[in-house]
XYZ file of C-alpha atoms in Angstrom:
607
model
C 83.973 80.843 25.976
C 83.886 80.700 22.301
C 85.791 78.613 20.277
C 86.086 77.908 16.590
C 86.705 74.396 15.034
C 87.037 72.292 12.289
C 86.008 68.395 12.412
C 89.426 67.419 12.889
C 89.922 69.677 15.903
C 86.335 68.217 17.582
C 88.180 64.486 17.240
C 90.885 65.973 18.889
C 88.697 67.234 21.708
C 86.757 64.109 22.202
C 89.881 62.343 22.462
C 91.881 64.148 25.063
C 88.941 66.900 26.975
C 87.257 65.531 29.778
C 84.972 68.610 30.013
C 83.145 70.101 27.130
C 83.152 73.416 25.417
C 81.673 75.210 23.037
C 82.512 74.028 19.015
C 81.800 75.552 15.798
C 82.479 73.142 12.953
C 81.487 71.606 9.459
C 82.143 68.395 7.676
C 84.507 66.935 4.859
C 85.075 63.665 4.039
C 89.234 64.253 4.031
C 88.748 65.431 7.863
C 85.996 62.854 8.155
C 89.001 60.016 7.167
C 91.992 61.915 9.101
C 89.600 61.728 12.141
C 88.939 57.699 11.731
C 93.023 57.509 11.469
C 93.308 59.408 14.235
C 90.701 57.656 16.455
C 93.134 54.670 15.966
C 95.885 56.157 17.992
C 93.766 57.222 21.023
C 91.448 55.001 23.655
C 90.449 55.024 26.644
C 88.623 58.518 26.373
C 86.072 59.822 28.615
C 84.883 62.466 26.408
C 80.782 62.500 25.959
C 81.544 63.393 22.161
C 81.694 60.097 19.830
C 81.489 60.406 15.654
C 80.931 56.621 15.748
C 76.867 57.113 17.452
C 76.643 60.422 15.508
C 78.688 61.475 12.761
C 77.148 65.254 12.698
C 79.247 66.860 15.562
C 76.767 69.715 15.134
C 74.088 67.158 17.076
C 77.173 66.371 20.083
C 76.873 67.905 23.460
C 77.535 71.379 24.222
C 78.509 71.733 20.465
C 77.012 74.734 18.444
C 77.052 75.433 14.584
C 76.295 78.232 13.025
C 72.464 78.676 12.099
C 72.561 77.184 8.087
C 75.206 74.659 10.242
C 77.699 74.774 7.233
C 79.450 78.083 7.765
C 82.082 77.815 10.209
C 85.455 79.312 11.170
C 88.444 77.395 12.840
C 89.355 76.524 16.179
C 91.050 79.450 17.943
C 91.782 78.622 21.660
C 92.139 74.400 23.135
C 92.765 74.148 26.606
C 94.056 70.468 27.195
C 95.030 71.050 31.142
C 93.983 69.616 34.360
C 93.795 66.124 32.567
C 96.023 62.654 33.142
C 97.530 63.292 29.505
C 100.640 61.070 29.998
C 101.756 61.671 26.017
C 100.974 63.723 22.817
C 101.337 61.683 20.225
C 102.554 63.384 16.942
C 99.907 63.203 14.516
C 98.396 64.976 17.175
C 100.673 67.810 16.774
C 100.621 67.519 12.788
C 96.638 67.771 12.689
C 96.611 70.857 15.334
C 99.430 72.849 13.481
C 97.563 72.609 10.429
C 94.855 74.635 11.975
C 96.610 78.523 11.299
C 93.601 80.382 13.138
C 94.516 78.297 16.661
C 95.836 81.247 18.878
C 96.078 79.240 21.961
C 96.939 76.033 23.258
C 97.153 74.683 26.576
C 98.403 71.742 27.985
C 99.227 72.761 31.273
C 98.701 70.441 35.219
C 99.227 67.324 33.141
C 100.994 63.991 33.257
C 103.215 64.931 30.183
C 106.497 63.063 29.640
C 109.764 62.982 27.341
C 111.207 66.048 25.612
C 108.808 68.807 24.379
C 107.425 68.030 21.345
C 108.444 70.570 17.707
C 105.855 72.546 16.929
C 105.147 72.526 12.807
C 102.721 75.014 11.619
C 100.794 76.617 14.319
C 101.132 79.949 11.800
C 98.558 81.799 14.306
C 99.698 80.429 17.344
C 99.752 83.251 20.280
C 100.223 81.595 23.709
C 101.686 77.886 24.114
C 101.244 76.640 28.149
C 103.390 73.461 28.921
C 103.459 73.811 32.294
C 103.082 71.865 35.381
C 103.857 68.585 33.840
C 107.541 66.208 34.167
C 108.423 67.159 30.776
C 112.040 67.167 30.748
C 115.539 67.124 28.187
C 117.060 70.633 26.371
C 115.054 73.000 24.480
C 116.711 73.863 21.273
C 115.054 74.109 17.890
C 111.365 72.581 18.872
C 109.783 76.307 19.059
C 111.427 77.782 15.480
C 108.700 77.496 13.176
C 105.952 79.127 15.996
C 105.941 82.582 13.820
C 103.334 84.426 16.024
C 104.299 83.395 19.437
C 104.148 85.945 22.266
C 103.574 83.975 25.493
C 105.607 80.896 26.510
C 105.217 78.923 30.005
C 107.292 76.153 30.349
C 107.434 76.098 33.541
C 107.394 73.375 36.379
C 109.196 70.740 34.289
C 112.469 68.879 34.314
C 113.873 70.888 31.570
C 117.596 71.237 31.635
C 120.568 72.664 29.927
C 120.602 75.905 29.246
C 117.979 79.087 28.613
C 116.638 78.439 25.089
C 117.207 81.367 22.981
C 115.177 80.330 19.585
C 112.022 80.965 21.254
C 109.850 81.693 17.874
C 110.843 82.973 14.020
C 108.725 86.551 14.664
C 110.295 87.725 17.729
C 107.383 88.826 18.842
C 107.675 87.281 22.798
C 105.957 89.143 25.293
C 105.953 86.286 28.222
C 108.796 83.909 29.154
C 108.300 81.340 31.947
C 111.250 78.671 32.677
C 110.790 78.478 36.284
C 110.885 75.558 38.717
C 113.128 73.557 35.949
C 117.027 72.485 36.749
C 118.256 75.090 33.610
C 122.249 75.823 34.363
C 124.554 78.094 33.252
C 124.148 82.133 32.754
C 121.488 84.199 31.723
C 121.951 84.408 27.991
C 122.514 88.300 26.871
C 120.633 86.800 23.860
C 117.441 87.307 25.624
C 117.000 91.221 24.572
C 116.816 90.299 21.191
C 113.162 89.888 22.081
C 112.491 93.417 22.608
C 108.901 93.072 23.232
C 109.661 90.844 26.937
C 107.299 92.411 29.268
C 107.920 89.597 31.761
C 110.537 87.086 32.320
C 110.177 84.805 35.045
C 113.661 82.085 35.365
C 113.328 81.598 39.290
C 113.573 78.097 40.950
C 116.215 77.021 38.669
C 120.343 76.281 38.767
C 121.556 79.445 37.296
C 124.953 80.838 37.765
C 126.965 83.859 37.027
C 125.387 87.632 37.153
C 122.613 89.422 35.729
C 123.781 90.820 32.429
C 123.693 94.696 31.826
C 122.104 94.715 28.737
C 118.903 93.667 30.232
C 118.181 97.395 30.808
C 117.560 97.474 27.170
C 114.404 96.073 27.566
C 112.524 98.560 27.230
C 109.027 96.869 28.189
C 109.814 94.741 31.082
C 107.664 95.204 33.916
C 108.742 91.926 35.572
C 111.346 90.189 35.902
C 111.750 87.063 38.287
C 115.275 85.687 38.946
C 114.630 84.186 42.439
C 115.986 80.960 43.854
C 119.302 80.723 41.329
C 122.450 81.065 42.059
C 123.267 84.334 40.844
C 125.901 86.535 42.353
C 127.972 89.732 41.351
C 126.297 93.499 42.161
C 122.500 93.939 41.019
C 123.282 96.418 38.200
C 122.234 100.005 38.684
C 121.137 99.976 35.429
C 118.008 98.223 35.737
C 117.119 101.256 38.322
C 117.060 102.698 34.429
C 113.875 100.970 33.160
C 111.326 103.456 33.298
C 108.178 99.839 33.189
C 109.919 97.599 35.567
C 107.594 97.231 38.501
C 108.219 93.751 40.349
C 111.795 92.988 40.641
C 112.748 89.684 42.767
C 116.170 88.269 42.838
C 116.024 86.806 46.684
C 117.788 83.384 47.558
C 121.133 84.059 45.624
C 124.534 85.280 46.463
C 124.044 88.823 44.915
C 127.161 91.188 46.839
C 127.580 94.411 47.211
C 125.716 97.289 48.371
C 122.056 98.121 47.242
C 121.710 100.766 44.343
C 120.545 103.890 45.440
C 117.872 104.332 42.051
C 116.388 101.002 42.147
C 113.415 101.494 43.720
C 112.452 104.544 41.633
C 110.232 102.924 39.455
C 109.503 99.626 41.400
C 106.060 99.144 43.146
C 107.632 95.437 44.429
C 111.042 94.255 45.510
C 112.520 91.401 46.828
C 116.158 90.601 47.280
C 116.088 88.670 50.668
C 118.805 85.987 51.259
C 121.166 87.541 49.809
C 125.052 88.746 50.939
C 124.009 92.293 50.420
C 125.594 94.507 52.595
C 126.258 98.745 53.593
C 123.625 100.854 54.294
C 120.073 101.627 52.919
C 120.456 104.414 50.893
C 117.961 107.694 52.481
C 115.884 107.805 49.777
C 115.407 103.958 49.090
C 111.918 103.420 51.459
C 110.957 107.140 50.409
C 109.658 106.727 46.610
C 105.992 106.989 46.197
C 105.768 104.302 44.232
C 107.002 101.941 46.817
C 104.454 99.259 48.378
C 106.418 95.683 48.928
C 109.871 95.816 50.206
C 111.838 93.103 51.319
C 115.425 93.421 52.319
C 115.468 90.274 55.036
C 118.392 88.063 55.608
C 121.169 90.044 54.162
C 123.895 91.997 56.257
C 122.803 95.287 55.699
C 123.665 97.690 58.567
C 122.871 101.624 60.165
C 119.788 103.146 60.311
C 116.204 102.506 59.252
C 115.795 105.667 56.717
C 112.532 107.730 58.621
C 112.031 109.291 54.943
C 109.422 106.538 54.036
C 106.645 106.243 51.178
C 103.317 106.396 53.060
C 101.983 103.633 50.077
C 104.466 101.290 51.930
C 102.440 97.859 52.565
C 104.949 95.532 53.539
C 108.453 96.362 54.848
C 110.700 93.744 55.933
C 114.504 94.185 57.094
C 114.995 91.673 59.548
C 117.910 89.516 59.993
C 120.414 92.227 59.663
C 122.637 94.599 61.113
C 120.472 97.697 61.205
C 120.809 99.370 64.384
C 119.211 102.839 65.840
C 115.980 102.733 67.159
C 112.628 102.604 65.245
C 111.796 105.923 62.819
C 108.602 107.896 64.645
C 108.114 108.560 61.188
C 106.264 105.404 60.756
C 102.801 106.360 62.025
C 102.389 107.993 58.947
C 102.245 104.367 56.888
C 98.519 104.026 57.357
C 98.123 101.043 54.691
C 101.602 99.336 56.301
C 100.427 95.279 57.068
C 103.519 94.360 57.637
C 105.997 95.606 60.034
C 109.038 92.909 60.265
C 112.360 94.566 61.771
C 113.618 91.772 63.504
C 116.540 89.869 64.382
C 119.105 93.516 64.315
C 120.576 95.565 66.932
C 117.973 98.222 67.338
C 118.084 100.168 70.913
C 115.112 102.507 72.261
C 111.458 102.130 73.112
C 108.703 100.601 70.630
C 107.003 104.113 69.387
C 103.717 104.370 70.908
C 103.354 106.123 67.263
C 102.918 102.951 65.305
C 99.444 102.725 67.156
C 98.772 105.029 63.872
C 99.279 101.886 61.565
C 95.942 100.554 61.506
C 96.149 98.403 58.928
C 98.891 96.415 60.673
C 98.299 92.524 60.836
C 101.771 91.613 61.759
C 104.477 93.513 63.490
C 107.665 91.852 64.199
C 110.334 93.282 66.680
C 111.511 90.031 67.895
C 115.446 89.479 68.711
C 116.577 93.081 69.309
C 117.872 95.266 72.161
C 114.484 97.218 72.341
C 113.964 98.297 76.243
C 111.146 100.002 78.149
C 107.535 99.378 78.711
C 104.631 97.229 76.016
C 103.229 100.741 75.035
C 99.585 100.266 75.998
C 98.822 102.144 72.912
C 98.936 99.044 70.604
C 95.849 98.139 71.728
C 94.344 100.320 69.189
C 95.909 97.748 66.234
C 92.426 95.877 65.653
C 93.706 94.585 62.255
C 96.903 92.932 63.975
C 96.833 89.224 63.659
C 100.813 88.744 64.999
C 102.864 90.383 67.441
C 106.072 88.798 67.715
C 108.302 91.153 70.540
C 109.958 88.212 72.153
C 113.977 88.541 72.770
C 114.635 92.054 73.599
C 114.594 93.928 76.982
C 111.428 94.565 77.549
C 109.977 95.512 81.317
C 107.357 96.519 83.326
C 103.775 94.475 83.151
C 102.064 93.387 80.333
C 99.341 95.891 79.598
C 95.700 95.206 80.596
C 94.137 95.819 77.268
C 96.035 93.974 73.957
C 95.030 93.902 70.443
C 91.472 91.886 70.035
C 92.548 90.169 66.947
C 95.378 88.569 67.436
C 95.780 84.819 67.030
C 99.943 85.020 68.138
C 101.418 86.672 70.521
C 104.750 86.156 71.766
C 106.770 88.450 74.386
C 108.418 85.633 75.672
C 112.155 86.184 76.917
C 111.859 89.930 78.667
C 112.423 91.004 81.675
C 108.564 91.424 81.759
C 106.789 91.407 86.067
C 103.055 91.548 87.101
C 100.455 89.039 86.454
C 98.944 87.493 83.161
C 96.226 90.078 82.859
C 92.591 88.536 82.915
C 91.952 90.040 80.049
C 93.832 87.859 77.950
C 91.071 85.255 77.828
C 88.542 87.598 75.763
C 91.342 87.667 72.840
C 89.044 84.681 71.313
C 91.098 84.381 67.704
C 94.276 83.767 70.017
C 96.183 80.428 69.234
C 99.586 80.999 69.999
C 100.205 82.375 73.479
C 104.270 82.477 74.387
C 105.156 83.963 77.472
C 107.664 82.248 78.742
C 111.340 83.116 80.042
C 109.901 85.970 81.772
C 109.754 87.212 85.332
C 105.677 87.096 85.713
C 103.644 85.446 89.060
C 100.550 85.233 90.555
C 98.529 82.180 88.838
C 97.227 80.959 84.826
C 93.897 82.993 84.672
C 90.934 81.062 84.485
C 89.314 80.717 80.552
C 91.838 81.203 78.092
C 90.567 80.913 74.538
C 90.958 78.031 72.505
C 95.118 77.943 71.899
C 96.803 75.628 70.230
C 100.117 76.365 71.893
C 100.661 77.535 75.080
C 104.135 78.665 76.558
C 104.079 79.934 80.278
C 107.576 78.334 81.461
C 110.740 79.950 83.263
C 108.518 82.376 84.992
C 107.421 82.634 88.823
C 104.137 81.425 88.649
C 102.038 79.210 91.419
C 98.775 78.006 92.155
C 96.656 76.015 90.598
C 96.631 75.052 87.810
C 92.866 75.391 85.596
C 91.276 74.118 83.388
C 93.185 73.996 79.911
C 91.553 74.481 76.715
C 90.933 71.057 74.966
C 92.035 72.834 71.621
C 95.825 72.873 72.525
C 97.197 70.226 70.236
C 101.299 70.712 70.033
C 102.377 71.905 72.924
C 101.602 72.742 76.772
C 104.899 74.379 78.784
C 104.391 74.693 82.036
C 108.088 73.990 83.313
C 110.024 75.743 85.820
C 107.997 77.508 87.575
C 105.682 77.359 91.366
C 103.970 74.974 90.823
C 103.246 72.343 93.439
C 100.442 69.431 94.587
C 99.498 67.077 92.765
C 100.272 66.875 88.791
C 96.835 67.599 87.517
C 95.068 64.472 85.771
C 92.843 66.784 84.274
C 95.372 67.336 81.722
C 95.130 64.221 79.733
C 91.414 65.730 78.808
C 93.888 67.104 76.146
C 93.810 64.546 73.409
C 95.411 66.404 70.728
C 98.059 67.397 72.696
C 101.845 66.344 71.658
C 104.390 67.906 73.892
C 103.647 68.391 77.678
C 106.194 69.425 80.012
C 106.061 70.085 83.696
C 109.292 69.610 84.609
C 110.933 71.729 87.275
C 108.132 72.572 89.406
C 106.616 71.203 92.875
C 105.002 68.860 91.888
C 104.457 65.766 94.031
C 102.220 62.339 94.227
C 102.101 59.575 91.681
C 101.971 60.182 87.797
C 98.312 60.424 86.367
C 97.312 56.775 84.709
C 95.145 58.844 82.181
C 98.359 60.566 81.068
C 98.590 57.077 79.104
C 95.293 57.366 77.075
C 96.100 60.819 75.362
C 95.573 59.667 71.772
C 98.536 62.068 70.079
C 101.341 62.767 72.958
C 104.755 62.599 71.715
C 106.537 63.730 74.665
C 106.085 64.074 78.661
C 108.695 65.825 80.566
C 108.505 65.740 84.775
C 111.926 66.207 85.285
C 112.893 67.775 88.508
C 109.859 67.636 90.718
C 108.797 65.381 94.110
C 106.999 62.353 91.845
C 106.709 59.070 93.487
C 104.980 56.009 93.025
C 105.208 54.112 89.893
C 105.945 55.151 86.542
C 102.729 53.818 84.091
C 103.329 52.426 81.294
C 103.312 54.378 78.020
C 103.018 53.325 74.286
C 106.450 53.592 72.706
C 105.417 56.611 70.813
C 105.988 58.413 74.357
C 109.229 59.618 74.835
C 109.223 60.381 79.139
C 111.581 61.921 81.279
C 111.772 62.005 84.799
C 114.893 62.461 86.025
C 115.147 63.893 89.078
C 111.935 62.369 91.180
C 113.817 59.952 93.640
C 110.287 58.585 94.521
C 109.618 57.127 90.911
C 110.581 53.800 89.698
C 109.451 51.788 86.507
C 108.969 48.416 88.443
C 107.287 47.153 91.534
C 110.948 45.637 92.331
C 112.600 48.617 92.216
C 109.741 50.795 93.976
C 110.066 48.187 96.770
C 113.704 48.586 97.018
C 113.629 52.351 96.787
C 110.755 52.498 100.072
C 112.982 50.402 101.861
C 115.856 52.140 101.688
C 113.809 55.241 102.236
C 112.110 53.508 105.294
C 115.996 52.122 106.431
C 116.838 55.957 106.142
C 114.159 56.837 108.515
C 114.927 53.829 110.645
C 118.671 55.077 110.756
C 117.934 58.688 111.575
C 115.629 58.397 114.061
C 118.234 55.592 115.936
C 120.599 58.291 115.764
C 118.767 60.836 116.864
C 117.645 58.686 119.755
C 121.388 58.345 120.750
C 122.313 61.987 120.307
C 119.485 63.142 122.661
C 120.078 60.130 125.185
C 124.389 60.717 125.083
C 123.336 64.766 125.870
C 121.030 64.028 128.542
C 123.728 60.838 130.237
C 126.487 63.839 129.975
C 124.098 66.270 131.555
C 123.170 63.813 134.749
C 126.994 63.272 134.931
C 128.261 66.559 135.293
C 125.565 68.051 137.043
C 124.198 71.801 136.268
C 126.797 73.872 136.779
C 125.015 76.348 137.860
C 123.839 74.533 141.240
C 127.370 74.519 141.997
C 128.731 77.873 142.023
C 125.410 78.701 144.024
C 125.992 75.494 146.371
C 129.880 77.310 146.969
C 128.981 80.794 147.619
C 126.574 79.329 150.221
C 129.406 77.598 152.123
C 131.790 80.893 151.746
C 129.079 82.709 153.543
C-alpha cells in the first residue's frame, strides 16, 4: 500500500500505529514545531519511528521519499485499527483535518471511548471507519463539515438516540453502517435525501415503527439490512420496485402480513425469518432466476411448497411453519441447492427419492413433520451431505444399508423405524452425531463406530452387549431403556470426556463400577430403573446420580446392612412359610386318606 504524507501526519503515525507502512514526506520547520507540541500529548508509543534519534523521517523504517527526497504529496489513506487506542485527543483531529488529500481514515477494533469526535476539515475525506469500539452518546452535527464523504461505519458502538440524518455537507453517501448500536425510534424518511445509498445496513439496533415507502426511491440500493429491530407493519411492495436491490434482510422483527408477490424479482438474497408473516407463498416467489438464498423460517406461513422453483436456488429454508402438502418432485432439478431446511410444518407423503438429484446438498432438514414411508435408499448418492436431520415424523421400515459417506449428523430418531443398526454405519468416519433413539430397532450396538461425540441409541429394543465405545464421545452417551442386561460395563469410564451417561431402564445388575468415579468431565449418571446392588461409590459433587429404582443400592454400609437383612429376613420368612404350606398339605393328605383307595376299597366289598 501506498500512502502519501506530510511530517505532521508521520508524528501522527509514530504516535498511535503499531505496525509500519509506507510514507512519503518532506520537512518544515512549522510541522517540525506542531510535531514537538504534539509529541507532548502522546506517550507510551510503541511505534519504531522516533524524530527525537532522527529528525529526517525519510531515514525511519519502512519510510520512502521520493528520489531528490523533497518532492512529496500528502497522506491519502491512515488506518489506525486493531490498536488499544482508548482516546483521540483533539489536536489530533485538528492536525489530520488539515490534511485535504486524506481520503481515508480508519479507526476501527479499538478501545475508543466518549462521544464521536467533530470532524473539521477533512475537505477530501472519502471513507471514515469508527467501528468496533464502545463509542457511545447521539450523533448530531459531528459529521457536517465532512464535504466528500461517501462511506460511513459506525457500527458496533453504544451510539444511541436516533438515526443521524446530517451525515456530510455533499450528499454524496454511498455506505451507511449503524448496526449493533441501541439507536431508537423510526427509520427517518430523511434518509433518501442521499440518493447515492447503495447500502444501508441499521440491523442489531432498537428500532420501531415500519419501513417507510419512500425508500423505493433509492434508486441505487443494492442492500439494505434492517435485521434484529423491532420493526413491524407489511414489508412494502414497493421495494419489489427497485430494479439494484439484491440482499434484502429484515428477519427478527414483528413484520405482519402476507409476503409480496414481486419481491423476489430482483433479489439474489432474502431473509425475513422470525417474523409474524403469514398466508401463502405466492407461485412464483421460489421461481425467479435470480433467486439463490431464501429464508422464510419461523413465521406462520401456510399451504403448499410452490414446485415452480429457480434451479440457481442455494439455500431454501421454510421451516417452522404451517406449510403442508408433501415435498415438490420438482426439486431434483436444484442441482447447486446446499441447503434443504423444511422442517417443523405439517407436510404428509414420502421423502422424494428425487432429491438424490441434489448433489450439492450438505444439509437437508425434514425433521418434525408427518412425512411416512421408507429412508429412500437413494440418498446415499448425497456425498456432499454433511446433516440429515429426519427425526420426528413417521418414518418406517429399516434403516438402509448404505447412507451418505459424509455425514458428521445424523438423526432419525423418533420413527417408527425396525431392523438392526446396519454395520455399515461404522465406515461413515466424519460421523459425530449419531441419534437414533425413540425408535423400534433390536439386535445389538455394532462393533467400531467412528469417533462420535454424541451418541443417542435409547427407547429402542436393543440387547446384548454392549462394545467398546469410542473414547471421542465427550457430551453425551444414551443408552436408556432398552435390553440391556449383566453387568454395567466398567469399560465405560475409559470415556474421560464424557458428561452425560445414562443407562437407566435397562437390565442391568451387580454393583456400580468404582472407575465410574475417576471420569475427569461427567456431569451426570443416570441408572434409574435397573437390578443395581451393592454400594453406591462416592462421587465428586460435580456428579449429579440417580438411581432410583435399584432396591439393592444403598449409599452407606449401615443402610446396605439393613437392606440384606431384611432381604435375608424375607427369604427366611418365605421359605418358613413355604415349609408350612407343603407340611399343612401333606398332614391334610395323611388325614383324609386318597380318596381314591376308597371308592376302590367299596366296590370290592359290594362284589
Amino acid at each position: 500500500m501506498n500512502w502519501y504524507a506530510d511530517y505532521n501526519c508521520l508524528f501522527l503515525l509514530s504516535c498511535f500505529l503499531l505496525s509500519c507502512s509506507i510514507v512519503f514526506c518532506q520537512l518544515s520547520a512549522d510541522q517540525n514545531l506542531t510535531m514537538i507540541t504534539l509529541s507532548k500529548l502522546l506517550i507510551n508509543t510503541k511505534s519504531p519511528w522516533d524524530a527525537t534519534k532522527e529528525p529526517n523521517p525519510c531515514l525511519w523504517i519502512d519510510v520512502k521519499c521520493s528520489p531528490d527526497k523533497t518532492q512529496i504529496g500528502s497522506l491519502q489513506w491512515l488506518d489506525l485499527s486493531n490498536n488499544r487506542l482508548s482516546s483521540i485527543p483533539d489536536e489530533f483531529i485538528d492536525v489530520c483535518g488539515q490534511i485535504n488529500e486524506l481520503q481515508t481514515l480508519s479507526f476501527s477494533h479499538n478501545y475508543l471511548v466518549g462521544p464521536l469526535p467533530t470532524f473539521h476539515g477533512f475537505e477530501g475525506l472519502k471513507t471514515l471507519d469508527m467501528s468496533c469500539n464502545s463509542l457511545g452518546g447521539n450523533i448530531g452535527s459531528q459529521l457536517d463539515g465532512l464535504r466528500s464523504l461517501k462511506s460511513l461505519n459506525l457500527s458496533d458502538n453504544n451510539f444511541n438516540g436516533h438515526v443521524p440524518i446530517n451525515l456530510g455537507m455533499s450528499m454524496m453517501l454511498e455506505e451507511l453502517q449503524l448496526s449493533k448500536n441501541s439507536f431508537q425510534g423510526s427509520i427517518p424518511s430523511e434518509i433518501v435525501s442521499y440518493k447515492n445509498l447503495h447500502r444501508i445496513d441499521l440491523s442489531e439496533n432498537q428500532l420501531s415503527g415500519s419501513i417507510p415507502e419512500v425508500l423505493a426511491n433509492l434508486t441505487n440500493l443494492t442492500v439494505l439490512v434492517l435485521s434484529s429491530n423491532k420493526l413491524s407493519g407489511e414489508i412494502p411492495t414497493s421495494l419489489s420496485n427497485i430494479q439494484t436491490l439484491q440482499y434484502f434482510a429484515a428477519n427478527e422483527n414483528n413484520f405482519y402480513g402476507g409476503v409480496p408477490s414481486g419481491l423476489t424479482r430482483f433479489l439474489m438474497h432474502l431473509e425475513l425469518w422470525h417474523n409474524r408473516l403469514a398466508g401463502l407463498i405466492p407461485p412464483d416467489f421460489l421461481s425467479r432466476p435470480n433467486v439463490q438464498f431464501l429464508d422464510l423460517s419461523h413465521n406462520m406461513l401456510e399451504g403448499p411448497i410452490p414446485a415452480n422453483v429457480s434451479q440457481n436456488l442455494v439455500i431454501l429454508r421454510l421451516g417452522s411453519n404451517r406449510m403442508n402438502g408433501s415435498i415438490p418432485v420438482s426439486f431434483e432439478a436444484l442441482a447447486n441447492l446446499t441447503h434443504l431446511e423444511l422442517e417443523n410444518n405439517s407436510l404428509t407423503g414420502a421423502i422424494p427419492p428425487q432429491l438424490s438429484s441434489c448433489k450439492s446438498l450438505v444439509v437437508l432438514n425434514l425433521a418434525q413433520n408427518n412425512l411416512i414411508g421408507a429412508l429412500p435408499e437413494e440418498l446415499a448418492g448425497l456425498g456432499s451431505l454433511d446433516v440429515m436431520q429426519l427425526q420426528l415424523n413417521k418414518l418406517s421400515g429399516k434403516i438402509p444399508e448404505q447412507l451418505p459417506g459424509g455425514l458428521s449428523t445424523l438423526d432419525i430418531s423418533w420413527n417408527s423405524l425396525t431392523g438392526s443398526i446396519p454395520f455399515s454405519i461404522t465406515g461413515l468416519k466424519n460421523l459425530k452425531f449419531l441419534y437414533l433413539q425413540g425408535n423400534d430397532l433390536n439386535g445389538s450396538i455394532p462393533d467400531g463406530l467412528p469417533y462420535l461425540v454424541e451418541l443417542h441409541l435409547g427407547q429402542n429394543q436393543l440387547r446384548g452387549m454392549i462394545p467398546l465405545m469410542p473414547l471421542s464421545l465427550q457430551t453425551v452417551l444414551n443408552l436408556s431403556s432398552n435390553l440391556f442386561e449383566g453387568p454395567v460395563p466398567s469399560d465405560l469410564s475409559q470415556l474421560n470426556g464424557l458428561r452425560v451417561l445414562d443407562l437407566s431402564n435397562n437390565k442391568f445388575s451387580g454393583e456400580i463400577p468404582v472407575s465410574y468415579t475417576q471420569m475427569a468431565t461427567l456431569t451426570e449418571l443416570i441408572l434409574s430403573n435397573n437390578h443395581l446392588s451393592g454400594l453406591i461409590p462416592e462421587f465428586p459433587p460435580r456428579v449429579s446420580i440417580e438411581v432410583t429404582g435399584n432396591i439393592g443400592l444403598a449409599d452407606s454400609y449401615e443402610k446396605l446392612a439393613r437392606k440384606k437383612g431384611r432381604h435375608n429376613g424375607v427369604i427366611i420368612v418365605v421359605g418358613v412359610g413355604a415349609f408350612l404350606l407343603v407340611s399343612i398339605i401333606f398332614f391334610l393328605f395323611l388325614l383324609l386318606g386318597d380318596p381314591t383307595r376308597d371308592r376302590t376299597r367299596t366296590a370290592s366289598v359290594e362284589r
